[in-house]
Amino acid sequence: GGPSTPTAEQWDGRHWRTATLPRGLGGFIIAASASSPRDIWAVSYSGMYVLHWNGSRWSVAKRWKGGEATSIVAISPSDVWVFGGGSSLGAWHLSGRTWHRVAGRAGAVFRASALSASSIWAVAQRSRQAVEHYDGSRWAAIATGSALVRTIPEDVVAVSRRGIWVSAVSAAGRLIVAHGSGSRWTRYMAP
C-alpha cells in the first residue's frame, strides 16, 4: 500500500534470523523458488529485480526498467524462469549465464510450478484463462475440460506428472480446485 523495503528471514533449524539483502531495494517480493537450500531465487513485484541466494549471501541477479513480475521458477542455478503475467515484462529465461526474453505463450504466464526443466506447468492470463505446459522446447495450452469453466485460475502447483493442482475463483467468488491426473481434470468446489 505504499513505499516499502523488502526483508528476508532465514530459519537455521532452531531460530529465525535476518538475512541481509543488497542495499537500495524497494518494493516487495512477489514470489520465490528454490532448486536447493543453496540456490534460492526471489523476484520483486515492482522495482523489477531478481535476487539470488547462493548459500551464503543475497545478490541482485537481474534488473529491469519496467513491468510487473508475477512468478519465478528455479530449476537449477543456471536455469531460472521469471514471468510477468501479461505485463510489459513478459517472460525471461536464465539459460547458463545469460537472460533471454521469451516470446510467445510464455509471455502470458501468471504463475508457474516446475517438476523439471522439461515439465513446467503454468496458469496463463489471456482473454480466456488457460493452463499451459512447457515440455523443454515449447509452451502449449492444456485442455482441462469442464474443470475450470467460468473460473479465473490463480495459481498452480505441480507435485508429480499425475498431480497438477490449479486453484481458481468461480464467477460467484467461490474457491475451485482442479486436479490434473495426466489423463483427465477433476473439479472440486470448496465448502
PDB file of C-alpha atoms in Angstrom:
ATOM      1  CA  GLY A   1       0.000   0.000   0.000  1.00  0.00           C
ATOM      2  CA  GLY A   2       2.942   2.364  -0.424  1.00  0.00           C
ATOM      3  CA  PRO A   3       6.716   2.545  -0.370  1.00  0.00           C
ATOM      4  CA  SER A   4       8.318  -0.493   1.211  1.00  0.00           C
ATOM      5  CA  THR A   5      11.643  -2.217   1.677  1.00  0.00           C
ATOM      6  CA  PRO A   6      11.901  -5.998   1.322  1.00  0.00           C
ATOM      7  CA  THR A   7      13.310  -8.125   4.118  1.00  0.00           C
ATOM      8  CA  ALA A   8      14.412 -11.741   4.335  1.00  0.00           C
ATOM      9  CA  GLU A   9      14.477 -14.148   7.243  1.00  0.00           C
ATOM     10  CA  GLN A  10      16.363 -17.438   7.384  1.00  0.00           C
ATOM     11  CA  TRP A  11      15.427 -20.453   9.503  1.00  0.00           C
ATOM     12  CA  ASP A  12      18.532 -22.238  10.839  1.00  0.00           C
ATOM     13  CA  GLY A  13      16.612 -25.197  12.254  1.00  0.00           C
ATOM     14  CA  ARG A  14      16.027 -23.567  15.618  1.00  0.00           C
ATOM     15  CA  HIS A  15      15.655 -19.814  15.152  1.00  0.00           C
ATOM     16  CA  TRP A  16      14.759 -17.188  12.600  1.00  0.00           C
ATOM     17  CA  ARG A  17      17.472 -14.682  11.772  1.00  0.00           C
ATOM     18  CA  THR A  18      17.525 -11.670   9.486  1.00  0.00           C
ATOM     19  CA  ALA A  19      19.332 -12.273   6.201  1.00  0.00           C
ATOM     20  CA  THR A  20      20.951  -9.173   4.730  1.00  0.00           C
ATOM     21  CA  LEU A  21      19.636  -8.118   1.327  1.00  0.00           C
ATOM     22  CA  PRO A  22      21.542  -5.844  -1.079  1.00  0.00           C
ATOM     23  CA  ARG A  23      21.128  -2.119  -0.337  1.00  0.00           C
ATOM     24  CA  GLY A  24      18.784   0.151  -2.227  1.00  0.00           C
ATOM     25  CA  LEU A  25      15.982  -2.320  -2.949  1.00  0.00           C
ATOM     26  CA  GLY A  26      12.377  -1.180  -2.926  1.00  0.00           C
ATOM     27  CA  GLY A  27       9.019  -2.777  -3.492  1.00  0.00           C
ATOM     28  CA  PHE A  28       8.079  -6.184  -2.191  1.00  0.00           C
ATOM     29  CA  ILE A  29       8.882  -9.769  -3.063  1.00  0.00           C
ATOM     30  CA  ILE A  30       6.030 -11.381  -5.016  1.00  0.00           C
ATOM     31  CA  ALA A  31       7.431 -14.897  -5.459  1.00  0.00           C
ATOM     32  CA  ALA A  32      10.345 -17.172  -4.605  1.00  0.00           C
ATOM     33  CA  SER A  33      11.593 -20.547  -5.789  1.00  0.00           C
ATOM     34  CA  ALA A  34      14.481 -22.826  -4.884  1.00  0.00           C
ATOM     35  CA  SER A  35      16.241 -25.747  -6.522  1.00  0.00           C
ATOM     36  CA  SER A  36      18.201 -26.393  -3.300  1.00  0.00           C
ATOM     37  CA  PRO A  37      18.955 -24.704   0.050  1.00  0.00           C
ATOM     38  CA  ARG A  38      21.945 -23.039  -1.670  1.00  0.00           C
ATOM     39  CA  ASP A  39      20.044 -21.896  -4.756  1.00  0.00           C
ATOM     40  CA  ILE A  40      17.094 -19.670  -3.884  1.00  0.00           C
ATOM     41  CA  TRP A  41      15.632 -17.063  -6.212  1.00  0.00           C
ATOM     42  CA  ALA A  42      13.131 -14.271  -5.497  1.00  0.00           C
ATOM     43  CA  VAL A  43      11.520 -11.636  -7.700  1.00  0.00           C
ATOM     44  CA  SER A  44      10.072  -8.244  -6.843  1.00  0.00           C
ATOM     45  CA  TYR A  45       6.615  -7.249  -7.989  1.00  0.00           C
ATOM     46  CA  SER A  46       7.676  -3.722  -8.819  1.00  0.00           C
ATOM     47  CA  GLY A  47      11.129  -2.231  -8.705  1.00  0.00           C
ATOM     48  CA  MET A  48      11.962  -5.043 -11.076  1.00  0.00           C
ATOM     49  CA  TYR A  49      14.805  -7.148  -9.837  1.00  0.00           C
ATOM     50  CA  VAL A  50      15.636 -10.797  -9.293  1.00  0.00           C
ATOM     51  CA  LEU A  51      17.516 -11.811  -6.144  1.00  0.00           C
ATOM     52  CA  HIS A  52      19.688 -14.912  -5.811  1.00  0.00           C
ATOM     53  CA  TRP A  53      20.793 -16.672  -2.603  1.00  0.00           C
ATOM     54  CA  ASN A  54      23.930 -18.768  -3.176  1.00  0.00           C
ATOM     55  CA  GLY A  55      24.012 -20.348   0.274  1.00  0.00           C
ATOM     56  CA  SER A  56      25.909 -17.513   1.936  1.00  0.00           C
ATOM     57  CA  ARG A  57      24.545 -14.193   0.610  1.00  0.00           C
ATOM     58  CA  TRP A  58      21.835 -12.495  -1.445  1.00  0.00           C
ATOM     59  CA  SER A  59      22.754 -10.612  -4.637  1.00  0.00           C
ATOM     60  CA  VAL A  60      20.844  -8.876  -7.426  1.00  0.00           C
ATOM     61  CA  ALA A  61      20.949 -11.253 -10.414  1.00  0.00           C
ATOM     62  CA  LYS A  62      18.921  -9.176 -12.905  1.00  0.00           C
ATOM     63  CA  ARG A  63      17.205  -5.788 -13.143  1.00  0.00           C
ATOM     64  CA  TRP A  64      14.520  -4.456 -15.489  1.00  0.00           C
ATOM     65  CA  LYS A  65      13.241  -0.926 -16.028  1.00  0.00           C
ATOM     66  CA  GLY A  66       9.539  -1.715 -16.053  1.00  0.00           C
ATOM     67  CA  GLY A  67       6.778  -4.252 -15.859  1.00  0.00           C
ATOM     68  CA  GLU A  68       5.430  -6.354 -13.039  1.00  0.00           C
ATOM     69  CA  ALA A  69       6.674  -9.818 -12.136  1.00  0.00           C
ATOM     70  CA  THR A  70       4.165 -12.443 -11.021  1.00  0.00           C
ATOM     71  CA  SER A  71       6.152 -15.683 -10.687  1.00  0.00           C
ATOM     72  CA  ILE A  72       9.604 -17.276 -10.680  1.00  0.00           C
ATOM     73  CA  VAL A  73      10.660 -20.899 -11.162  1.00  0.00           C
ATOM     74  CA  ALA A  74      14.184 -22.116 -10.316  1.00  0.00           C
ATOM     75  CA  ILE A  75      15.236 -25.383 -11.915  1.00  0.00           C
ATOM     76  CA  SER A  76      18.968 -25.011 -11.138  1.00  0.00           C
ATOM     77  CA  PRO A  77      21.477 -22.180 -10.542  1.00  0.00           C
ATOM     78  CA  SER A  78      21.694 -21.708 -14.330  1.00  0.00           C
ATOM     79  CA  ASP A  79      18.077 -22.441 -15.325  1.00  0.00           C
ATOM     80  CA  VAL A  80      15.533 -19.925 -13.981  1.00  0.00           C
ATOM     81  CA  TRP A  81      12.280 -18.551 -15.416  1.00  0.00           C
ATOM     82  CA  VAL A  82      10.680 -15.183 -14.491  1.00  0.00           C
ATOM     83  CA  PHE A  83       7.137 -14.407 -15.600  1.00  0.00           C
ATOM     84  CA  GLY A  84       5.261 -11.133 -15.854  1.00  0.00           C
ATOM     85  CA  GLY A  85       1.721 -12.402 -16.389  1.00  0.00           C
ATOM     86  CA  GLY A  86       0.899 -10.355 -19.457  1.00  0.00           C
ATOM     87  CA  SER A  87       2.581  -7.152 -18.220  1.00  0.00           C
ATOM     88  CA  SER A  88       5.224  -5.394 -20.275  1.00  0.00           C
ATOM     89  CA  LEU A  89       7.806  -7.631 -18.576  1.00  0.00           C
ATOM     90  CA  GLY A  90       6.671 -10.815 -20.360  1.00  0.00           C
ATOM     91  CA  ALA A  91       8.783 -13.921 -19.712  1.00  0.00           C
ATOM     92  CA  TRP A  92      12.535 -14.211 -19.178  1.00  0.00           C
ATOM     93  CA  HIS A  93      14.707 -17.324 -19.018  1.00  0.00           C
ATOM     94  CA  LEU A  94      18.178 -17.607 -17.492  1.00  0.00           C
ATOM     95  CA  SER A  95      19.954 -20.221 -19.558  1.00  0.00           C
ATOM     96  CA  GLY A  96      23.550 -20.671 -18.474  1.00  0.00           C
ATOM     97  CA  ARG A  97      24.710 -17.161 -17.582  1.00  0.00           C
ATOM     98  CA  THR A  98      22.517 -15.167 -19.960  1.00  0.00           C
ATOM     99  CA  TRP A  99      18.954 -13.893 -19.532  1.00  0.00           C
ATOM    100  CA  HIS A 100      16.779 -14.091 -22.670  1.00  0.00           C
ATOM    101  CA  ARG A 101      13.314 -12.671 -23.240  1.00  0.00           C
ATOM    102  CA  VAL A 102      10.963 -15.477 -24.319  1.00  0.00           C
ATOM    103  CA  ALA A 103       8.352 -14.681 -26.948  1.00  0.00           C
ATOM    104  CA  GLY A 104       5.026 -16.406 -27.493  1.00  0.00           C
ATOM    105  CA  ARG A 105       2.795 -18.172 -24.985  1.00  0.00           C
ATOM    106  CA  ALA A 106       5.257 -17.855 -22.073  1.00  0.00           C
ATOM    107  CA  GLY A 107       4.717 -14.088 -22.050  1.00  0.00           C
ATOM    108  CA  ALA A 108       1.196 -14.541 -20.658  1.00  0.00           C
ATOM    109  CA  VAL A 109       2.181 -16.870 -17.785  1.00  0.00           C
ATOM    110  CA  PHE A 110       0.898 -15.571 -14.445  1.00  0.00           C
ATOM    111  CA  ARG A 111       2.017 -18.328 -12.025  1.00  0.00           C
ATOM    112  CA  ALA A 112       4.194 -21.394 -12.622  1.00  0.00           C
ATOM    113  CA  SER A 113       5.450 -24.556 -10.931  1.00  0.00           C
ATOM    114  CA  ALA A 114       8.124 -26.950 -12.227  1.00  0.00           C
ATOM    115  CA  LEU A 115       8.711 -30.655 -11.936  1.00  0.00           C
ATOM    116  CA  SER A 116      11.880 -30.416 -14.051  1.00  0.00           C
ATOM    117  CA  ALA A 117      13.452 -28.418 -16.878  1.00  0.00           C
ATOM    118  CA  SER A 118      11.200 -30.318 -19.277  1.00  0.00           C
ATOM    119  CA  SER A 119       7.965 -30.090 -17.283  1.00  0.00           C
ATOM    120  CA  ILE A 120       6.826 -26.639 -16.190  1.00  0.00           C
ATOM    121  CA  TRP A 121       3.121 -26.084 -15.502  1.00  0.00           C
ATOM    122  CA  ALA A 122       1.574 -22.631 -15.557  1.00  0.00           C
ATOM    123  CA  VAL A 123      -1.590 -20.588 -15.324  1.00  0.00           C
ATOM    124  CA  ALA A 124      -1.683 -18.029 -18.120  1.00  0.00           C
ATOM    125  CA  GLN A 125      -3.639 -14.804 -18.370  1.00  0.00           C
ATOM    126  CA  ARG A 126      -5.317 -14.206 -21.694  1.00  0.00           C
ATOM    127  CA  SER A 127      -8.759 -13.090 -22.781  1.00  0.00           C
ATOM    128  CA  ARG A 128      -9.606 -16.707 -21.864  1.00  0.00           C
ATOM    129  CA  GLN A 129      -7.697 -18.124 -18.891  1.00  0.00           C
ATOM    130  CA  ALA A 130      -5.595 -21.195 -19.697  1.00  0.00           C
ATOM    131  CA  VAL A 131      -3.357 -23.862 -18.191  1.00  0.00           C
ATOM    132  CA  GLU A 132      -0.043 -24.116 -20.028  1.00  0.00           C
ATOM    133  CA  HIS A 133       2.728 -26.723 -20.091  1.00  0.00           C
ATOM    134  CA  TYR A 134       6.369 -26.392 -21.144  1.00  0.00           C
ATOM    135  CA  ASP A 135       7.958 -29.641 -22.346  1.00  0.00           C
ATOM    136  CA  GLY A 136      11.545 -28.399 -22.534  1.00  0.00           C
ATOM    137  CA  SER A 137      11.195 -26.954 -26.021  1.00  0.00           C
ATOM    138  CA  ARG A 138       7.793 -25.274 -26.350  1.00  0.00           C
ATOM    139  CA  TRP A 139       4.772 -23.977 -24.417  1.00  0.00           C
ATOM    140  CA  ALA A 140       1.326 -25.398 -25.206  1.00  0.00           C
ATOM    141  CA  ALA A 141      -2.210 -24.877 -23.905  1.00  0.00           C
ATOM    142  CA  ILE A 142      -3.630 -27.822 -21.960  1.00  0.00           C
ATOM    143  CA  ALA A 143      -7.290 -28.813 -22.283  1.00  0.00           C
ATOM    144  CA  THR A 144      -8.901 -29.031 -18.837  1.00  0.00           C
ATOM    145  CA  GLY A 145     -12.404 -29.965 -19.968  1.00  0.00           C
ATOM    146  CA  SER A 146     -15.074 -28.501 -17.699  1.00  0.00           C
ATOM    147  CA  ALA A 147     -12.790 -28.392 -14.617  1.00  0.00           C
ATOM    148  CA  LEU A 148     -12.039 -24.692 -14.984  1.00  0.00           C
ATOM    149  CA  VAL A 149     -15.091 -23.471 -16.915  1.00  0.00           C
ATOM    150  CA  ARG A 150     -16.237 -19.986 -15.810  1.00  0.00           C
ATOM    151  CA  THR A 151     -13.308 -19.548 -13.403  1.00  0.00           C
ATOM    152  CA  ILE A 152     -10.254 -17.361 -13.085  1.00  0.00           C
ATOM    153  CA  PRO A 153      -7.226 -19.576 -12.338  1.00  0.00           C
ATOM    154  CA  GLU A 154      -4.994 -18.029  -9.681  1.00  0.00           C
ATOM    155  CA  ASP A 155      -2.155 -20.484  -9.003  1.00  0.00           C
ATOM    156  CA  VAL A 156      -0.694 -23.866  -9.911  1.00  0.00           C
ATOM    157  CA  VAL A 157       1.339 -26.483  -8.033  1.00  0.00           C
ATOM    158  CA  ALA A 158       2.946 -29.416  -9.830  1.00  0.00           C
ATOM    159  CA  VAL A 159       3.539 -32.268  -7.371  1.00  0.00           C
ATOM    160  CA  SER A 160       4.091 -35.047  -9.935  1.00  0.00           C
ATOM    161  CA  ARG A 161       3.208 -35.677 -13.578  1.00  0.00           C
ATOM    162  CA  ARG A 162      -0.105 -37.058 -12.317  1.00  0.00           C
ATOM    163  CA  GLY A 163      -0.544 -34.443  -9.621  1.00  0.00           C
ATOM    164  CA  ILE A 164      -1.122 -30.978 -11.080  1.00  0.00           C
ATOM    165  CA  TRP A 165      -3.300 -28.724  -8.910  1.00  0.00           C
ATOM    166  CA  VAL A 166      -4.823 -25.403 -10.004  1.00  0.00           C
ATOM    167  CA  SER A 167      -6.661 -23.040  -7.673  1.00  0.00           C
ATOM    168  CA  ALA A 168      -9.256 -20.761  -9.223  1.00  0.00           C
ATOM    169  CA  VAL A 169     -12.126 -18.459  -8.318  1.00  0.00           C
ATOM    170  CA  SER A 170     -15.593 -19.028  -9.776  1.00  0.00           C
ATOM    171  CA  ALA A 171     -17.767 -16.261 -11.198  1.00  0.00           C
ATOM    172  CA  ALA A 172     -19.674 -16.384  -7.875  1.00  0.00           C
ATOM    173  CA  GLY A 173     -16.453 -15.843  -5.901  1.00  0.00           C
ATOM    174  CA  ARG A 174     -16.091 -19.435  -4.660  1.00  0.00           C
ATOM    175  CA  LEU A 175     -12.780 -21.276  -4.447  1.00  0.00           C
ATOM    176  CA  ILE A 176     -12.382 -24.003  -7.060  1.00  0.00           C
ATOM    177  CA  VAL A 177      -9.536 -26.516  -7.092  1.00  0.00           C
ATOM    178  CA  ALA A 178      -8.859 -28.534 -10.241  1.00  0.00           C
ATOM    179  CA  HIS A 179      -6.678 -31.643 -10.300  1.00  0.00           C
ATOM    180  CA  GLY A 180      -4.903 -32.912 -13.415  1.00  0.00           C
ATOM    181  CA  SER A 181      -4.116 -36.639 -13.208  1.00  0.00           C
ATOM    182  CA  GLY A 182      -2.345 -36.942 -16.543  1.00  0.00           C
ATOM    183  CA  SER A 183      -5.425 -38.288 -18.308  1.00  0.00           C
ATOM    184  CA  ARG A 184      -8.221 -36.029 -17.040  1.00  0.00           C
ATOM    185  CA  TRP A 185      -9.038 -32.970 -14.948  1.00  0.00           C
ATOM    186  CA  THR A 186     -11.419 -33.047 -11.978  1.00  0.00           C
ATOM    187  CA  ARG A 187     -13.101 -30.012 -10.406  1.00  0.00           C
ATOM    188  CA  TYR A 188     -13.579 -29.640  -6.646  1.00  0.00           C
ATOM    189  CA  MET A 189     -15.609 -26.847  -5.077  1.00  0.00           C
ATOM    190  CA  ALA A 190     -14.544 -25.599  -1.652  1.00  0.00           C
ATOM    191  CA  PRO A 191     -17.267 -25.695   1.030  1.00  0.00           C
TER     192      PRO A 191
END
